[in-house]
Amino acid sequence: MNVFPNVSPYPMIPFEEAWRLVERQARPLSPERLPLERLAGLVLAEEIVATEDWPPFAAATMDGYALRAAEGLAPRRILGEREAGRAEAVRLAEGVCLRIMTGAPLPEGADAVLPVEEAAERDGQMIPQRAVRPGENVRPVGADVRAGSGVLQQGTPLGPAEIGLLATLNRAEALVYPRPRVAILTTGDEIVPPGQALRPGQIPNSNAPALAAAVALHGGSVALVEHLPDEAAALRQGLERAIGAADIVLTSGGVSMGTRDLIKPILEALGTVHFGRVAIKPGKPLTFATVGRTYILGLPGNPVSSLVMFEMVVRPLMRLLGGHRAIHRPRVQARLKHAVRHEPDRLEFQRARLTPQEGTWWAETTGSQISSRLLSLAGANALLCIPRGVGDLEAGAMVEAIRLDLPEVEVPR
Ligand code: AMP
Ligand code: MG
């Protein structure tokens, strides 16, 4: 029969050290060439240099008449009409013009476009109502991008403008860091899929859907979601399958000090465990291992602990694998609306709601902070960081707050 081990073989390390150990292992994934429609949110793994001038031809920027500006107010004979997409060779001789539509190439000999609103037509002639300057209403060759110029640097996150620019440069794909594939393994004999009648002692699996949502929302692809019993052979097989299928494996539960907490010894057998205890609340039993090039994070089973650890460790790891330079969420200083109790032995992440008032952020707790209470995370827009070595805090004290409602930012390092 198993007895409780009363000491953990893992030293308790500060959170900063735990993150450094994760960061030290993290390598961007091997770049892949993907089509434009799959690039949104990914990071460019190559430098994009324009091979040609853009636009490649001088084009009208207004509907009107292509003409020679130097001929001033003289009426011109209308040679014909040119729509966008047409480029028949036409040469404008003296005294003539060409009706031209926005986007159509300027004919040879023309150097300006007189807008249709500023001209009249009579008997096949165009009568200008004003003179145009050379170059007016013409978008010259290379106005947007010059051949040979660097357009997008490696490491650029691809949004709508960048993807549009790639298409403008006539590319249909680009080399990018792919989305990290994340496998989710929940554990626990008491855990059952949500939506069914619960027997005494059973609880619905909230970590599987919550973590899958977190992975999908933060740029990962969910490689698999599986639930495993608290049984060594099944856990080991499940872990091996997940390691084969994913860049990151998340386990939930089974990492604390109970007799059925089997994840750590299995990870020891499969690969290298870099740490198994961190001086934080929630998340103390957080475990990090690598097996080959797969990263495994053993998250505590409590729903809040697993999501807070996702936020603090998994998400930044996913961003490092995805080639991002902006890794962490921004932090702000906030003033406590009320006193906060805190044990000085570890760093605590408290779920809070920040509101702006009189030029400062005010922080208000989202209620009881026990690690099972997801209600305190739903509706939170910040995690207050109450450092180690600090005791209870008074109302009005300033604390650092991680903004959960803002995207990651790059910081000088
Ligand atoms: P463990 O880390 O396995 O000791 O689990 C800690 C607490 O979290 C226990 O009360 C579990 O019942 C609960 N728990 C573990 N896994 C899940 C899950 N997938 N969904 C909801 N609660 C869980
Ligand atoms: Mg468990």
GROMACS .gro file of C-alpha atoms and ligand atoms in nm:
model
  437
    1MET     CA    1   0.000   0.000   0.000
    2ASN     CA    2   0.111   0.353  -0.077
    3VAL     CA    3   0.189   0.594   0.202
    4PHE     CA    4   0.206   0.969   0.166
    5PRO     CA    5   0.558   1.084   0.090
    6ASN     CA    6   0.615   1.362   0.340
    7VAL     CA    7   0.888   1.550   0.164
    8SER     CA    8   0.900   1.645  -0.200
    9PRO     CA    9   1.226   1.562  -0.378
   10TYR     CA   10   1.190   1.888  -0.569
   11PRO     CA   11   1.331   2.211  -0.427
   12MET     CA   12   1.088   2.500  -0.407
   13ILE     CA   13   1.215   2.758  -0.657
   14PRO     CA   14   1.108   3.119  -0.709
   15PHE     CA   15   0.876   3.185  -1.002
   16GLU     CA   16   1.136   3.396  -1.185
   17GLU     CA   17   1.377   3.104  -1.181
   18ALA     CA   18   1.106   2.865  -1.301
   19TRP     CA   19   1.031   3.092  -1.595
   20ARG     CA   20   1.402   3.124  -1.678
   21LEU     CA   21   1.427   2.743  -1.690
   22VAL     CA   22   1.134   2.729  -1.932
   23GLU     CA   23   1.273   3.012  -2.141
   24ARG     CA   24   1.616   2.847  -2.159
   25GLN     CA   25   1.464   2.531  -2.312
   26ALA     CA   26   1.230   2.707  -2.552
   27ARG     CA   27   1.325   2.711  -2.922
   28PRO     CA   28   1.110   2.850  -3.200
   29LEU     CA   29   0.945   2.572  -3.403
   30SER     CA   30   1.086   2.484  -3.747
   31PRO     CA   31   0.951   2.733  -4.000
   32GLU     CA   32   0.696   2.618  -4.256
   33ARG     CA   33   0.576   2.767  -4.582
   34LEU     CA   34   0.205   2.839  -4.549
   35PRO     CA   35  -0.052   2.999  -4.782
   36LEU     CA   36  -0.174   3.354  -4.713
   37GLU     CA   37  -0.509   3.241  -4.576
   38ARG     CA   38  -0.334   3.057  -4.291
   39LEU     CA   39  -0.092   3.332  -4.186
   40ALA     CA   40  -0.305   3.550  -3.958
   41GLY     CA   41  -0.138   3.586  -3.618
   42LEU     CA   42   0.175   3.390  -3.713
   43VAL     CA   43   0.527   3.531  -3.717
   44LEU     CA   44   0.733   3.570  -4.032
   45ALA     CA   45   1.045   3.350  -4.040
   46GLU     CA   46   1.204   3.514  -4.347
   47GLU     CA   47   1.284   3.863  -4.465
   48ILE     CA   48   1.060   3.984  -4.745
   49VAL     CA   49   1.242   4.196  -5.004
   50ALA     CA   50   1.056   4.350  -5.296
   51THR     CA   51   1.186   4.209  -5.623
   52GLU     CA   52   1.009   4.471  -5.833
   53ASP     CA   53   0.878   4.824  -5.804
   54TRP     CA   54   0.523   4.852  -5.679
   55PRO     CA   55   0.309   4.961  -5.846
   56PRO     CA   56   0.475   4.829  -6.162
   57PHE     CA   57   0.308   5.084  -6.391
   58ALA     CA   58   0.196   5.446  -6.357
   59ALA     CA   59  -0.179   5.444  -6.302
   60ALA     CA   60  -0.466   5.692  -6.286
   61THR     CA   61  -0.589   5.762  -5.933
   62MET     CA   62  -0.909   5.931  -6.058
   63ASP     CA   63  -1.163   5.869  -6.332
   64GLY     CA   64  -1.095   6.135  -6.595
   65TYR     CA   65  -0.874   6.211  -6.894
   66ALA     CA   66  -0.513   6.111  -6.940
   67LEU     CA   67  -0.337   6.400  -7.110
   68ARG     CA   68  -0.022   6.606  -7.145
   69ALA     CA   69  -0.026   6.866  -6.868
   70ALA     CA   70   0.185   7.111  -7.072
   71GLU     CA   71  -0.099   7.165  -7.319
   72GLY     CA   72  -0.289   7.357  -7.052
   73LEU     CA   73  -0.647   7.458  -7.129
   74ALA     CA   74  -0.645   7.357  -7.495
   75PRO     CA   75  -0.936   7.128  -7.595
   76ARG     CA   76  -0.823   6.769  -7.677
   77ARG     CA   77  -0.960   6.516  -7.918
   78ILE     CA   78  -1.076   6.203  -7.729
   79LEU     CA   79  -0.888   5.903  -7.861
   80GLY     CA   80  -1.095   5.642  -7.679
   81GLU     CA   81  -1.139   5.491  -7.336
   82ARG     CA   82  -0.926   5.277  -7.109
   83GLU     CA   83  -1.059   5.077  -6.818
   84ALA     CA   84  -0.864   4.927  -6.530
   85GLY     CA   85  -0.699   4.604  -6.639
   86ARG     CA   86  -0.648   4.722  -7.000
   87ALA     CA   87  -0.308   4.819  -7.128
   88GLU     CA   88  -0.315   4.824  -7.510
   89ALA     CA   89  -0.018   5.017  -7.645
   90VAL     CA   90  -0.140   5.371  -7.704
   91ARG     CA   91   0.071   5.678  -7.762
   92LEU     CA   92  -0.077   6.017  -7.689
   93ALA     CA   93   0.019   6.256  -7.964
   94GLU     CA   94  -0.020   6.631  -7.923
   95GLY     CA   95  -0.379   6.755  -7.886
   96VAL     CA   96  -0.535   6.428  -7.783
   97CYS     CA   97  -0.643   6.266  -7.458
   98LEU     CA   98  -0.775   5.930  -7.344
   99ARG     CA   99  -1.072   5.869  -7.116
  100ILE     CA  100  -0.922   5.674  -6.827
  101MET     CA  101  -1.061   5.494  -6.523
  102THR     CA  102  -0.904   5.471  -6.177
  103GLY     CA  103  -0.637   5.203  -6.171
  104ALA     CA  104  -0.580   5.192  -6.547
  105PRO     CA  105  -0.223   5.237  -6.674
  106LEU     CA  106  -0.140   5.580  -6.804
  107PRO     CA  107  -0.079   5.569  -7.182
  108GLU     CA  108   0.262   5.660  -7.313
  109GLY     CA  109   0.304   6.033  -7.360
  110ALA     CA  110   0.049   6.125  -7.090
  111ASP     CA  111   0.172   6.272  -6.763
  112ALA     CA  112  -0.145   6.370  -6.574
  113VAL     CA  113  -0.513   6.295  -6.529
  114LEU     CA  114  -0.781   6.563  -6.532
  115PRO     CA  115  -1.076   6.443  -6.317
  116VAL     CA  116  -1.399   6.394  -6.508
  117GLU     CA  117  -1.574   6.650  -6.283
  118GLU     CA  118  -1.343   6.923  -6.415
  119ALA     CA  119  -1.398   6.875  -6.786
  120ALA     CA  120  -1.676   6.889  -7.042
  121GLU     CA  121  -1.719   6.679  -7.357
  122ARG     CA  122  -1.849   6.817  -7.687
  123ASP     CA  123  -1.832   6.668  -8.041
  124GLY     CA  124  -1.565   6.412  -7.949
  125GLN     CA  125  -1.359   6.682  -7.779
  126MET     CA  126  -1.270   6.727  -7.415
  127ILE     CA  127  -1.270   7.086  -7.288
  128PRO     CA  128  -1.068   7.127  -6.967
  129GLN     CA  129  -1.210   7.357  -6.701
  130ARG     CA  130  -0.869   7.394  -6.545
  131ALA     CA  131  -0.508   7.311  -6.622
  132VAL     CA  132  -0.344   7.019  -6.435
  133ARG     CA  133   0.012   6.995  -6.310
  134PRO     CA  134   0.238   6.718  -6.443
  135GLY     CA  135   0.195   6.411  -6.226
  136GLU     CA  136  -0.144   6.516  -6.095
  137ASN     CA  137  -0.373   6.220  -6.017
  138VAL     CA  138  -0.108   5.974  -6.126
  139ARG     CA  139   0.041   5.709  -5.901
  140PRO     CA  140   0.396   5.667  -6.032
  141VAL     CA  141   0.590   5.342  -6.070
  142GLY     CA  142   0.740   5.235  -5.736
  143ALA     CA  143   0.532   5.483  -5.536
  144ASP     CA  144   0.450   5.222  -5.271
  145VAL     CA  145   0.752   4.994  -5.270
  146ARG     CA  146   1.090   5.019  -5.440
  147ALA     CA  147   1.255   4.713  -5.594
  148GLY     CA  148   1.527   4.581  -5.362
  149SER     CA  149   1.386   4.739  -5.048
  150GLY     CA  150   1.324   4.530  -4.735
  151VAL     CA  151   0.951   4.525  -4.682
  152LEU     CA  152   0.892   4.292  -4.386
  153GLN     CA  153   1.153   4.174  -4.141
  154GLN     CA  154   1.189   3.829  -3.996
  155GLY     CA  155   1.005   3.822  -3.664
  156THR     CA  156   0.718   4.040  -3.781
  157PRO     CA  157   0.377   3.923  -3.657
  158LEU     CA  158   0.143   3.897  -3.956
  159GLY     CA  159  -0.178   4.096  -3.940
  160PRO     CA  160  -0.409   4.216  -4.216
  161ALA     CA  161  -0.172   4.485  -4.348
  162GLU     CA  162   0.128   4.253  -4.361
  163ILE     CA  163  -0.068   3.976  -4.530
  164GLY     CA  164  -0.212   4.224  -4.780
  165LEU     CA  165   0.139   4.347  -4.848
  166LEU     CA  166   0.260   3.993  -4.920
  167ALA     CA  167  -0.021   3.955  -5.171
  168THR     CA  168   0.066   4.295  -5.322
  169LEU     CA  169   0.418   4.167  -5.377
  170ASN     CA  170   0.250   3.884  -5.565
  171ARG     CA  171   0.328   3.616  -5.310
  172ALA     CA  172   0.080   3.343  -5.229
  173GLU     CA  173   0.268   3.206  -4.928
  174ALA     CA  174   0.535   3.288  -4.674
  175LEU     CA  175   0.776   3.113  -4.441
  176VAL     CA  176   0.640   3.135  -4.086
  177TYR     CA  177   0.672   2.973  -3.745
  178PRO     CA  178   0.377   2.736  -3.724
  179ARG     CA  179   0.118   2.729  -3.449
  180PRO     CA  180   0.239   2.520  -3.156
  181ARG     CA  181   0.047   2.192  -3.137
  182VAL     CA  182  -0.074   2.147  -2.782
  183ALA     CA  183  -0.203   1.822  -2.632
  184ILE     CA  184  -0.425   1.833  -2.325
  185LEU     CA  185  -0.435   1.541  -2.083
  186THR     CA  186  -0.661   1.566  -1.782
  187THR     CA  187  -0.629   1.313  -1.502
  188GLY     CA  188  -0.832   1.204  -1.203
  189ASP     CA  189  -1.063   0.914  -1.124
  190GLU     CA  190  -1.326   1.158  -0.993
  191ILE     CA  191  -1.344   1.357  -1.318
  192VAL     CA  192  -1.620   1.288  -1.573
  193PRO     CA  193  -1.722   1.463  -1.897
  194PRO     CA  194  -1.960   1.756  -1.837
  195GLY     CA  195  -2.328   1.705  -1.906
  196GLN     CA  196  -2.395   1.373  -1.741
  197ALA     CA  197  -2.552   1.270  -1.408
  198LEU     CA  198  -2.285   1.284  -1.138
  199ARG     CA  199  -2.238   1.002  -0.891
  200PRO     CA  200  -2.127   1.094  -0.538
  201GLY     CA  201  -1.767   1.213  -0.542
  202GLN     CA  202  -1.759   1.289  -0.914
  203ILE     CA  203  -1.700   1.631  -1.063
  204PRO     CA  204  -1.728   1.750  -1.424
  205ASN     CA  205  -1.410   1.797  -1.623
  206SER     CA  206  -1.374   2.172  -1.651
  207ASN     CA  207  -1.002   2.180  -1.726
  208ALA     CA  208  -1.026   2.003  -2.060
  209PRO     CA  209  -1.260   2.254  -2.226
  210ALA     CA  210  -1.104   2.552  -2.044
  211LEU     CA  211  -0.749   2.465  -2.150
  212ALA     CA  212  -0.858   2.382  -2.504
  213ALA     CA  213  -1.021   2.724  -2.526
  214ALA     CA  214  -0.706   2.888  -2.390
  215VAL     CA  215  -0.487   2.710  -2.645
  216ALA     CA  216  -0.712   2.800  -2.937
  217LEU     CA  217  -0.752   3.163  -2.829
  218HIS     CA  218  -0.380   3.211  -2.785
  219GLY     CA  219  -0.263   3.091  -3.123
  220GLY     CA  220  -0.207   2.722  -3.063
  221SER     CA  221  -0.367   2.426  -3.231
  222VAL     CA  222  -0.523   2.164  -3.006
  223ALA     CA  223  -0.352   1.839  -3.105
  224LEU     CA  224  -0.558   1.614  -2.878
  225VAL     CA  225  -0.769   1.622  -2.563
  226GLU     CA  226  -0.781   1.307  -2.353
  227HIS     CA  227  -0.881   1.211  -2.003
  228LEU     CA  228  -0.674   0.953  -1.816
  229PRO     CA  229  -0.736   0.759  -1.497
  230ASP     CA  230  -0.501   0.786  -1.198
  231GLU     CA  231  -0.321   0.474  -1.303
  232ALA     CA  232   0.049   0.457  -1.386
  233ALA     CA  233   0.039   0.246  -1.702
  234ALA     CA  234  -0.251   0.439  -1.856
  235LEU     CA  235  -0.087   0.772  -1.769
  236ARG     CA  236   0.242   0.667  -1.919
  237GLN     CA  237   0.083   0.547  -2.241
  238GLY     CA  238  -0.129   0.860  -2.264
  239LEU     CA  239   0.176   1.079  -2.212
  240GLU     CA  240   0.374   0.893  -2.476
  241ARG     CA  241   0.093   0.931  -2.730
  242ALA     CA  242   0.061   1.301  -2.652
  243ILE     CA  243   0.436   1.359  -2.670
  244GLY     CA  244   0.436   1.202  -3.016
  245ALA     CA  245   0.155   1.427  -3.134
  246ALA     CA  246   0.238   1.768  -2.989
  247ASP     CA  247   0.499   2.036  -2.931
  248ILE     CA  248   0.359   2.109  -2.585
  249VAL     CA  249   0.180   1.862  -2.360
  250LEU     CA  250  -0.034   1.995  -2.077
  251THR     CA  251  -0.137   1.763  -1.801
  252SER     CA  252  -0.386   1.866  -1.537
  253GLY     CA  253  -0.387   1.711  -1.192
  254GLY     CA  254  -0.173   1.443  -1.039
  255VAL     CA  255   0.127   1.662  -0.961
  256SER     CA  256   0.076   1.730  -0.591
  257MET     CA  257   0.168   1.511  -0.296
  258GLY     CA  258  -0.119   1.258  -0.290
  259THR     CA  259  -0.061   0.886  -0.327
  260ARG     CA  260  -0.221   0.897  -0.675
  261ASP     CA  261  -0.013   1.185  -0.797
  262LEU     CA  262   0.188   0.991  -1.050
  263ILE     CA  263   0.277   1.242  -1.322
  264LYS     CA  264   0.618   1.348  -1.190
  265PRO     CA  265   0.770   0.999  -1.158
  266ILE     CA  266   0.647   0.910  -1.508
  267LEU     CA  267   0.802   1.226  -1.651
  268GLU     CA  268   1.127   1.142  -1.471
  269ALA     CA  269   1.123   0.807  -1.649
  270LEU     CA  270   1.045   0.955  -1.991
  271GLY     CA  271   1.270   1.260  -1.999
  272THR     CA  272   1.409   1.543  -1.787
  273VAL     CA  273   1.213   1.716  -1.512
  274HIS     CA  274   1.347   2.072  -1.480
  275PHE     CA  275   1.144   2.167  -1.177
  276GLY     CA  276   0.861   2.024  -0.973
  277ARG     CA  277   0.771   2.292  -0.718
  278VAL     CA  278   0.745   2.669  -0.742
  279ALA     CA  279   0.695   2.925  -0.465
  280ILE     CA  280   0.369   3.063  -0.603
  281LYS     CA  281   0.002   3.067  -0.522
  282PRO     CA  282  -0.182   2.925  -0.701
  283GLY     CA  283   0.035   2.672  -0.883
  284LYS     CA  284   0.284   2.544  -0.625
  285PRO     CA  285   0.320   2.190  -0.771
  286LEU     CA  286   0.376   2.320  -1.127
  287THR     CA  287   0.610   2.080  -1.305
  288PHE     CA  288   0.815   2.132  -1.618
  289ALA     CA  289   0.979   1.855  -1.818
  290THR     CA  290   1.116   1.800  -2.164
  291VAL     CA  291   1.114   1.477  -2.360
  292GLY     CA  292   1.313   1.525  -2.678
  293ARG     CA  293   1.180   1.848  -2.831
  294THR     CA  294   0.844   1.826  -2.655
  295TYR     CA  295   0.772   2.052  -2.359
  296ILE     CA  296   0.554   1.911  -2.085
  297LEU     CA  297   0.384   2.125  -1.826
  298GLY     CA  298   0.229   1.946  -1.535
  299LEU     CA  299  -0.045   2.183  -1.423
  300PRO     CA  300  -0.218   2.147  -1.088
  301GLY     CA  301  -0.569   2.007  -1.116
  302ASN     CA  302  -0.753   2.289  -0.948
  303PRO     CA  303  -0.929   2.482  -1.224
  304VAL     CA  304  -0.801   2.827  -1.127
  305SER     CA  305  -0.446   2.701  -1.071
  306SER     CA  306  -0.434   2.537  -1.412
  307LEU     CA  307  -0.565   2.845  -1.594
  308VAL     CA  308  -0.342   3.088  -1.404
  309MET     CA  309  -0.043   2.867  -1.484
  310PHE     CA  310  -0.155   2.856  -1.845
  311GLU     CA  311  -0.155   3.235  -1.842
  312MET     CA  312   0.179   3.276  -1.664
  313VAL     CA  313   0.383   2.995  -1.823
  314VAL     CA  314   0.214   2.805  -2.106
  315ARG     CA  315   0.102   3.106  -2.303
  316PRO     CA  316   0.444   3.277  -2.300
  317LEU     CA  317   0.605   2.942  -2.390
  318MET     CA  318   0.366   2.909  -2.686
  319ARG     CA  319   0.469   3.255  -2.798
  320LEU     CA  320   0.840   3.170  -2.778
  321LEU     CA  321   0.779   2.859  -2.991
  322GLY     CA  322   0.578   3.070  -3.232
  323GLY     CA  323   0.875   3.304  -3.286
  324HIS     CA  324   0.715   3.604  -3.115
  325ARG     CA  325   0.924   3.877  -2.958
  326ALA     CA  326   0.632   4.010  -2.753
  327ILE     CA  327   0.604   3.741  -2.489
  328HIS     CA  328   0.444   3.882  -2.177
  329ARG     CA  329   0.132   4.084  -2.108
  330PRO     CA  330   0.179   4.444  -2.001
  331ARG     CA  331   0.184   4.531  -1.632
  332VAL     CA  332   0.053   4.843  -1.464
  333GLN     CA  333   0.066   4.980  -1.113
  334ALA     CA  334  -0.271   4.968  -0.941
  335ARG     CA  335  -0.402   5.093  -0.607
  336LEU     CA  336  -0.585   4.845  -0.384
  337LYS     CA  337  -0.945   4.935  -0.305
  338HIS     CA  338  -0.929   4.722   0.008
  339ALA     CA  339  -0.682   4.538   0.230
  340VAL     CA  340  -0.538   4.211   0.100
  341ARG     CA  341  -0.418   3.919   0.310
  342HIS     CA  342  -0.098   3.756   0.190
  343GLU     CA  343   0.150   3.500   0.322
  344PRO     CA  344   0.503   3.626   0.258
  345ASP     CA  345   0.645   3.281   0.172
  346ARG     CA  346   0.546   3.294  -0.196
  347LEU     CA  347   0.448   3.510  -0.489
  348GLU     CA  348   0.073   3.526  -0.520
  349PHE     CA  349  -0.136   3.595  -0.829
  350GLN     CA  350  -0.470   3.735  -0.716
  351ARG     CA  351  -0.760   3.765  -0.958
  352ALA     CA  352  -0.887   4.120  -0.968
  353ARG     CA  353  -1.088   4.372  -1.161
  354LEU     CA  354  -0.910   4.696  -1.252
  355THR     CA  355  -1.109   5.013  -1.312
  356PRO     CA  356  -0.971   5.355  -1.404
  357GLN     CA  357  -1.064   5.632  -1.163
  358GLU     CA  358  -0.914   5.977  -1.109
  359GLY     CA  359  -0.607   5.903  -1.314
  360THR     CA  360  -0.513   5.567  -1.156
  361TRP     CA  361  -0.604   5.203  -1.187
  362TRP     CA  362  -0.797   5.076  -0.886
  363ALA     CA  363  -0.785   4.706  -0.810
  364GLU     CA  364  -1.070   4.518  -0.654
  365THR     CA  365  -1.062   4.148  -0.576
  366THR     CA  366  -1.304   3.919  -0.757
  367GLY     CA  367  -1.388   3.750  -0.428
  368SER     CA  368  -1.265   3.435  -0.255
  369GLN     CA  369  -0.934   3.332  -0.407
  370ILE     CA  370  -0.948   2.958  -0.340
  371SER     CA  371  -0.802   2.766  -0.632
  372SER     CA  372  -1.119   2.581  -0.723
  373ARG     CA  373  -1.329   2.894  -0.766
  374LEU     CA  374  -1.341   2.971  -1.138
  375LEU     CA  375  -1.593   3.243  -1.068
  376SER     CA  376  -1.304   3.455  -0.938
  377LEU     CA  377  -1.128   3.426  -1.274
  378ALA     CA  378  -1.434   3.477  -1.491
  379GLY     CA  379  -1.465   3.854  -1.504
  380ALA     CA  380  -1.111   3.923  -1.380
  381ASN     CA  381  -0.917   4.155  -1.609
  382ALA     CA  382  -0.593   4.143  -1.412
  383LEU     CA  383  -0.374   3.929  -1.193
  384LEU     CA  384  -0.227   4.119  -0.902
  385CYS     CA  385   0.130   4.014  -0.827
  386ILE     CA  386   0.187   4.018  -0.455
  387PRO     CA  387   0.555   3.946  -0.416
  388ARG     CA  388   0.732   3.708  -0.187
  389GLY     CA  389   0.861   3.870   0.128
  390VAL     CA  390   0.564   4.105   0.156
  391GLY     CA  391   0.290   4.051   0.415
  392ASP     CA  392  -0.069   4.174   0.427
  393LEU     CA  393  -0.136   4.491   0.229
  394GLU     CA  394  -0.347   4.789   0.337
  395ALA     CA  395  -0.617   4.950   0.131
  396GLY     CA  396  -0.452   5.217  -0.085
  397ALA     CA  397  -0.125   5.022  -0.128
  398MET     CA  398   0.020   5.006  -0.480
  399VAL     CA  399   0.061   4.664  -0.643
  400GLU     CA  400   0.176   4.543  -0.980
  401ALA     CA  401  -0.105   4.409  -1.198
  402ILE     CA  402  -0.079   4.194  -1.511
  403ARG     CA  403  -0.338   4.311  -1.764
  404LEU     CA  404  -0.527   4.006  -1.887
  405ASP     CA  405  -0.726   4.223  -2.124
  406LEU     CA  406  -0.428   4.345  -2.329
  407PRO     CA  407  -0.210   4.160  -2.580
  408GLU     CA  408   0.157   4.090  -2.516
  409VAL     CA  409   0.411   4.367  -2.561
  410GLU     CA  410   0.777   4.365  -2.647
  411VAL     CA  411   0.999   4.487  -2.367
  412PRO     CA  412   1.368   4.580  -2.382
  413ARG     CA  413   1.582   4.298  -2.247
  414AMP     P1  414  -0.510   1.721  -0.823
  414AMP     O1  415  -0.412   1.823  -0.870
  414AMP     O2  416  -0.521   1.603  -0.914
  414AMP     O3  417  -0.481   1.682  -0.681
  414AMP     O4  418  -0.651   1.792  -0.823
  414AMP     C1  419  -0.674   1.904  -0.742
  414AMP     C2  420  -0.820   1.941  -0.741
  414AMP     O5  421  -0.862   1.978  -0.869
  414AMP     C3  422  -0.911   1.825  -0.701
  414AMP     O6  423  -1.015   1.877  -0.620
  414AMP     C4  424  -0.964   1.776  -0.832
  414AMP     O7  425  -1.089   1.714  -0.818
  414AMP     C5  426  -0.972   1.903  -0.914
  414AMP     N1  427  -0.956   1.871  -1.054
  414AMP     C6  428  -0.858   1.795  -1.107
  414AMP     N2  429  -0.871   1.785  -1.241
  414AMP     C7  430  -0.982   1.855  -1.273
  414AMP     C8  431  -1.049   1.880  -1.395
  414AMP     N3  432  -1.004   1.829  -1.511
  414AMP     N4  433  -1.161   1.956  -1.393
  414AMP     C9  434  -1.206   2.006  -1.275
  414AMP     N5  435  -1.146   1.986  -1.157
  414AMP    C10  436  -1.036   1.911  -1.154
  415MG      MG  437  -0.603   1.424  -0.914
   0.00000   0.00000   0.00000
